Every structure is written in C-alpha cells, then in structure tokens.
Amino acid sequence: MVVPKQNLVKIDEHYSLEKAALVGCGVTTGVGAVLNTCEGGARKLRSGHRDRGGVGLNAIQGAVLAQAERIIAVDIAEKKLNFAKSFGATDVVNASVYDPVEAVRELTAGLGVDYAFEVIGNPKTIVQAYNMVRAAGTAVIVGMAHHQSDVSIPAQHLVSTERRLIGSFYGSCQPKVDMPKLLGLYTEGKLKLDELITQHYRLDQINEAFADMEAGENARGVILFN
C-alpha cells in the first residue's frame, strides 16, 4: 500500500493495529468534539449526548476527561445505553420510550444542558440537540448529515436564548498531535480502548459486521485482515 506521507501518523510500535484503528476515527472524532471543538469548555458542566455507537461513546469519554459533573446519554437501544453507562454516562434516556428533549430538561430541573453533542447526523436529532441546551448553551453537531439535508431553527429563538449551534469535523483534531496524545491517555489508563472492541470479524464477515452495527450490537467492531 502506498499513501501520501502527509497522511501518516507515527505511533509507538507497541500499540496494536486494533487500537490504532480506533484512534484513527471514532475515538478522535468523539473525544475531540469535547476537548478540541469546545476547547475543554465542558469542564464541570452538564453534557447531553445523542449516542449512536463508537463516536457517541467517545464523546462520553471526552466529557469524563473534561470532568463534566453530569453526562446524559440518549439512544433508542438499551444495549447502547448500557454501553454508555459503562463508559461514564451518569444518566441515560431511551428515546424510543421517552421524549428525549423533555427527559433531558426534566433531568436538569428544566434548564437544559450546557453542551449537547449530536453524533448521528440526522436533521431531527440535530434539532433535538439544539432544544436540549440551556440559554447560552451550545449544541455541537458531530454526525455527518446527507449533503442535501437542511436543519430549521427558529431564528428569533436562536437570538433571544443566545444558544449556539456549531459543527465539529473529525473532532477538530490535528492528527499528528492528537492521535499520539490519545494513545498516551490510553497508556495512562484514562481512556478506554480495549472495552470499545466488543466483536472481531473476518473480512468475509463484513456484511455481518455492518448488520450488527446497524442493530447496535457492538460498541465497536474490528475487521481483521488475516
């Protein structure tokens, strides 16, 4: 395989390719959304997360690293909510049972969260994330929506509440700086990587891997090329 030099990141050889693969996308995107895009601003503040898999779990890890006092995870699958609790969520909301916006506001005495991280890329959940934040709060959109998707926010409400709606692409990371830093946090026991991998697949099982991902079966699945 030949790749451009600028696309390579040097890491210590004792890290397995499995761990490197995790840091190559999902971990960097999720953790970076909290620590980089928000510049650690979620420190000691409540955070709400639309959790849909590896990226959502890593946004939770970022909130833990930022010492958020309360971390609320939202999903429609109980298995994913159990994953969320094991990664540091203090509260979980099953959006297939409860209205997620009302539930988050009830958990925060009607105020809403300081930061909400949407990791699906669905216009509906983007609006929900915006409606979860308090006045002057920030909704961070991490999920990549379809390029023709539109999101509608009441303009007057946006101004009068001073809420912010911002995007986070790839965790606002600098790969050559952030990837070694994240692996260092793993070495220090501050970042969970082993626990993210809940299933291994052979390459000829790739369709099964995608089906399990869609069904929310794994925190993260890894395909082995051997």
Tab-separated table of C-alpha atoms in Angstrom:
chain	number	residue	atom	x	y	z
A	1	MET	CA	0.000	0.000	0.000
A	2	VAL	CA	1.288	3.477	-0.930
A	3	VAL	CA	-0.112	6.567	0.805
A	4	PRO	CA	0.981	10.219	0.852
A	5	LYS	CA	3.482	10.997	3.601
A	6	GLN	CA	1.293	13.783	4.991
A	7	ASN	CA	-1.433	11.227	5.709
A	8	LEU	CA	0.767	9.158	8.011
A	9	VAL	CA	0.969	9.494	11.787
A	10	LYS	CA	3.875	7.886	13.610
A	11	ILE	CA	2.956	5.964	16.758
A	12	ASP	CA	4.967	3.795	19.136
A	13	GLU	CA	5.303	0.276	17.778
A	14	HIS	CA	3.977	-1.351	20.965
A	15	TYR	CA	0.437	-0.163	20.169
A	16	SER	CA	-1.577	-2.791	18.314
A	17	LEU	CA	-3.148	-2.026	14.953
A	18	GLU	CA	-6.554	-2.592	16.561
A	19	LYS	CA	-6.000	0.277	18.996
A	20	ALA	CA	-4.562	2.451	16.244
A	21	ALA	CA	-7.634	1.782	14.084
A	22	LEU	CA	-9.923	3.023	16.861
A	23	VAL	CA	-7.938	6.206	17.309
A	24	GLY	CA	-7.885	6.667	13.542
A	25	CYS	CA	-11.504	7.820	13.502
A	26	GLY	CA	-14.162	7.192	16.164
A	27	VAL	CA	-12.112	7.999	19.252
A	28	THR	CA	-10.556	11.104	17.751
A	29	THR	CA	-13.906	12.368	16.482
A	30	GLY	CA	-15.814	11.820	19.729
A	31	VAL	CA	-13.213	12.850	22.283
A	32	GLY	CA	-12.042	15.722	20.097
A	33	ALA	CA	-15.546	17.171	19.810
A	34	VAL	CA	-15.489	17.753	23.559
A	35	LEU	CA	-11.849	18.618	24.186
A	36	ASN	CA	-10.948	20.397	20.937
A	37	THR	CA	-14.093	21.848	19.386
A	38	CYS	CA	-15.299	23.048	22.783
A	39	GLU	CA	-11.734	23.707	23.973
A	40	GLY	CA	-12.424	21.767	27.157
A	41	GLY	CA	-15.355	24.095	27.850
A	42	ALA	CA	-17.478	21.204	29.073
A	43	ARG	CA	-15.384	21.074	32.241
A	44	LYS	CA	-17.627	20.703	35.285
A	45	LEU	CA	-20.731	21.314	33.178
A	46	ARG	CA	-23.605	19.064	32.269
A	47	SER	CA	-23.394	17.431	28.867
A	48	GLY	CA	-26.028	15.606	26.845
A	49	HIS	CA	-25.179	13.127	24.088
A	50	ARG	CA	-27.125	11.589	21.257
A	51	ASP	CA	-25.304	8.273	21.488
A	52	ARG	CA	-25.318	6.077	18.398
A	53	GLY	CA	-22.208	3.995	18.696
A	54	GLY	CA	-18.464	4.404	18.848
A	55	VAL	CA	-18.434	8.153	18.302
A	56	GLY	CA	-21.079	8.754	20.969
A	57	LEU	CA	-19.257	6.576	23.484
A	58	ASN	CA	-16.094	8.527	22.835
A	59	ALA	CA	-17.876	11.847	23.255
A	60	ILE	CA	-18.817	10.472	26.670
A	61	GLN	CA	-15.158	9.632	27.281
A	62	GLY	CA	-14.270	13.193	26.316
A	63	ALA	CA	-16.808	14.539	28.807
A	64	VAL	CA	-15.303	12.319	31.514
A	65	LEU	CA	-11.836	13.662	30.683
A	66	ALA	CA	-13.260	17.198	30.854
A	67	GLN	CA	-14.606	16.359	34.325
A	68	ALA	CA	-18.225	17.014	33.408
A	69	GLU	CA	-20.369	16.702	36.512
A	70	ARG	CA	-23.255	15.099	34.674
A	71	ILE	CA	-23.314	13.192	31.406
A	72	ILE	CA	-26.647	12.258	29.842
A	73	ALA	CA	-26.663	9.701	27.030
A	74	VAL	CA	-29.621	9.316	24.654
A	75	ASP	CA	-30.281	6.331	22.384
A	76	ILE	CA	-33.103	4.099	21.212
A	77	ALA	CA	-31.322	0.823	22.078
A	78	GLU	CA	-30.977	-0.416	25.664
A	79	LYS	CA	-27.746	-2.218	24.812
A	80	LYS	CA	-26.171	1.048	23.673
A	81	LEU	CA	-27.384	2.784	26.820
A	82	ASN	CA	-25.722	0.070	28.911
A	83	PHE	CA	-22.504	0.678	26.973
A	84	ALA	CA	-22.910	4.392	27.683
A	85	LYS	CA	-23.162	3.824	31.432
A	86	SER	CA	-20.035	1.670	31.415
A	87	PHE	CA	-18.145	4.472	29.656
A	88	GLY	CA	-19.137	7.157	32.143
A	89	ALA	CA	-22.701	8.337	31.490
A	90	THR	CA	-24.380	9.355	34.743
A	91	ASP	CA	-27.883	9.264	33.250
A	92	VAL	CA	-29.422	7.578	30.219
A	93	VAL	CA	-32.604	8.248	28.239
A	94	ASN	CA	-34.269	5.736	25.942
A	95	ALA	CA	-35.643	7.906	23.137
A	96	SER	CA	-37.897	5.085	21.946
A	97	VAL	CA	-39.792	5.335	25.241
A	98	TYR	CA	-39.462	8.981	26.300
A	99	ASP	CA	-39.368	12.303	24.509
A	100	PRO	CA	-35.605	12.957	24.669
A	101	VAL	CA	-35.867	16.742	24.938
A	102	GLU	CA	-38.430	16.619	27.732
A	103	ALA	CA	-36.460	13.902	29.539
A	104	VAL	CA	-33.198	15.848	29.424
A	105	ARG	CA	-34.908	19.013	30.631
A	106	GLU	CA	-36.555	17.090	33.463
A	107	LEU	CA	-33.159	15.723	34.497
A	108	THR	CA	-31.768	19.262	34.578
A	109	ALA	CA	-34.576	20.958	36.536
A	110	GLY	CA	-35.993	22.426	33.337
A	111	LEU	CA	-32.797	24.272	32.418
A	112	GLY	CA	-31.280	22.058	29.742
A	113	VAL	CA	-27.652	21.039	29.352
A	114	ASP	CA	-24.661	23.290	28.816
A	115	TYR	CA	-23.450	21.220	25.855
A	116	ALA	CA	-25.260	18.693	23.673
A	117	PHE	CA	-23.336	16.525	21.201
A	118	GLU	CA	-25.275	15.053	18.279
A	119	VAL	CA	-23.375	12.185	16.661
A	120	ILE	CA	-25.897	10.686	14.215
A	121	GLY	CA	-26.184	13.320	11.509
A	122	ASN	CA	-29.978	13.265	11.402
A	123	PRO	CA	-31.799	16.609	10.988
A	124	LYS	CA	-34.406	15.546	13.568
A	125	THR	CA	-31.839	14.725	16.248
A	126	ILE	CA	-29.837	17.852	15.412
A	127	VAL	CA	-32.902	19.954	16.251
A	128	GLN	CA	-33.450	17.868	19.381
A	129	ALA	CA	-29.864	18.516	20.476
A	130	TYR	CA	-30.402	22.248	19.971
A	131	ASN	CA	-33.595	22.100	22.043
A	132	MET	CA	-31.801	20.254	24.844
A	133	VAL	CA	-29.343	23.040	25.621
A	134	ARG	CA	-29.966	25.810	28.124
A	135	ALA	CA	-29.938	29.514	27.350
A	136	ALA	CA	-26.427	30.419	26.120
A	137	GLY	CA	-25.693	26.700	25.770
A	138	THR	CA	-24.024	25.029	22.800
A	139	ALA	CA	-25.234	22.226	20.540
A	140	VAL	CA	-22.268	20.557	18.830
A	141	ILE	CA	-23.102	18.671	15.641
A	142	VAL	CA	-20.652	15.821	15.095
A	143	GLY	CA	-22.719	13.484	12.917
A	144	MET	CA	-22.355	13.952	9.166
A	145	ALA	CA	-25.783	14.524	7.629
A	146	HIS	CA	-26.640	13.955	3.969
A	147	HIS	CA	-25.299	16.830	1.873
A	148	GLN	CA	-28.813	17.836	0.815
A	149	SER	CA	-30.214	17.820	4.352
A	150	ASP	CA	-31.469	21.044	5.898
A	151	VAL	CA	-31.997	21.940	9.534
A	152	SER	CA	-34.585	24.515	10.573
A	153	ILE	CA	-34.088	26.525	13.775
A	154	PRO	CA	-36.427	29.399	14.775
A	155	ALA	CA	-34.306	32.489	14.123
A	156	GLN	CA	-35.838	34.633	16.858
A	157	HIS	CA	-35.402	31.848	19.411
A	158	LEU	CA	-31.756	31.427	18.417
A	159	VAL	CA	-31.119	35.109	19.120
A	160	SER	CA	-33.243	35.525	22.239
A	161	THR	CA	-31.790	32.467	24.002
A	162	GLU	CA	-28.218	33.125	22.812
A	163	ARG	CA	-27.803	29.439	22.065
A	164	ARG	CA	-25.011	28.312	19.779
A	165	LEU	CA	-25.142	25.657	17.070
A	166	ILE	CA	-21.677	24.622	15.878
A	167	GLY	CA	-20.150	21.822	13.842
A	168	SER	CA	-17.252	19.555	14.738
A	169	PHE	CA	-15.408	17.838	11.887
A	170	TYR	CA	-13.140	14.947	12.910
A	171	GLY	CA	-13.011	16.291	16.448
A	172	SER	CA	-11.258	19.477	15.269
A	173	CYS	CA	-8.095	17.423	15.616
A	174	GLN	CA	-4.542	17.734	14.397
A	175	PRO	CA	-3.783	14.049	13.726
A	176	LYS	CA	-0.038	14.214	14.275
A	177	VAL	CA	-0.614	15.833	17.672
A	178	ASP	CA	-3.885	14.376	18.894
A	179	MET	CA	-3.542	10.706	17.936
A	180	PRO	CA	-0.318	10.123	19.921
A	181	LYS	CA	-1.868	12.122	22.776
A	182	LEU	CA	-4.950	9.876	22.824
A	183	LEU	CA	-2.819	6.734	22.796
A	184	GLY	CA	-0.884	8.241	25.687
A	185	LEU	CA	-4.121	8.694	27.634
A	186	TYR	CA	-4.886	5.027	26.958
A	187	THR	CA	-1.477	4.025	28.329
A	188	GLU	CA	-2.155	6.118	31.440
A	189	GLY	CA	-5.462	4.324	31.971
A	190	LYS	CA	-7.502	7.462	31.309
A	191	LEU	CA	-9.047	6.361	28.002
A	192	LYS	CA	-10.863	3.097	27.319
A	193	LEU	CA	-9.890	1.388	24.082
A	194	ASP	CA	-9.941	-2.321	24.945
A	195	GLU	CA	-13.531	-2.004	26.160
A	196	LEU	CA	-14.597	-0.400	22.879
A	197	ILE	CA	-13.880	-3.572	20.898
A	198	THR	CA	-16.784	-5.913	21.564
A	199	GLN	CA	-16.523	-8.065	18.433
A	200	HIS	CA	-13.963	-9.158	15.846
A	201	TYR	CA	-14.840	-10.089	12.270
A	202	ARG	CA	-13.036	-11.693	9.364
A	203	LEU	CA	-13.106	-9.772	6.094
A	204	ASP	CA	-15.601	-12.255	4.650
A	205	GLN	CA	-17.941	-11.371	7.550
A	206	ILE	CA	-18.118	-7.717	6.585
A	207	ASN	CA	-21.860	-7.850	5.826
A	208	GLU	CA	-22.489	-9.342	9.253
A	209	ALA	CA	-20.372	-6.571	10.770
A	210	PHE	CA	-22.455	-3.875	9.076
A	211	ALA	CA	-25.689	-5.591	10.134
A	212	ASP	CA	-24.521	-5.713	13.750
A	213	MET	CA	-23.532	-2.053	13.571
A	214	GLU	CA	-26.982	-1.091	12.280
A	215	ALA	CA	-28.603	-3.169	15.027
A	216	GLY	CA	-26.485	-1.535	17.733
A	217	GLU	CA	-24.923	-4.821	18.809
A	218	ASN	CA	-21.389	-3.540	19.388
A	219	ALA	CA	-19.592	-0.666	20.983
A	220	ARG	CA	-17.121	-1.080	18.126
A	221	GLY	CA	-16.414	-3.988	15.812
A	222	VAL	CA	-12.999	-4.588	14.272
A	223	ILE	CA	-12.388	-6.354	10.951
A	224	LEU	CA	-9.206	-8.426	10.865
A	225	PHE	CA	-7.354	-8.784	7.563
A	226	ASN	CA	-5.691	-12.111	8.250
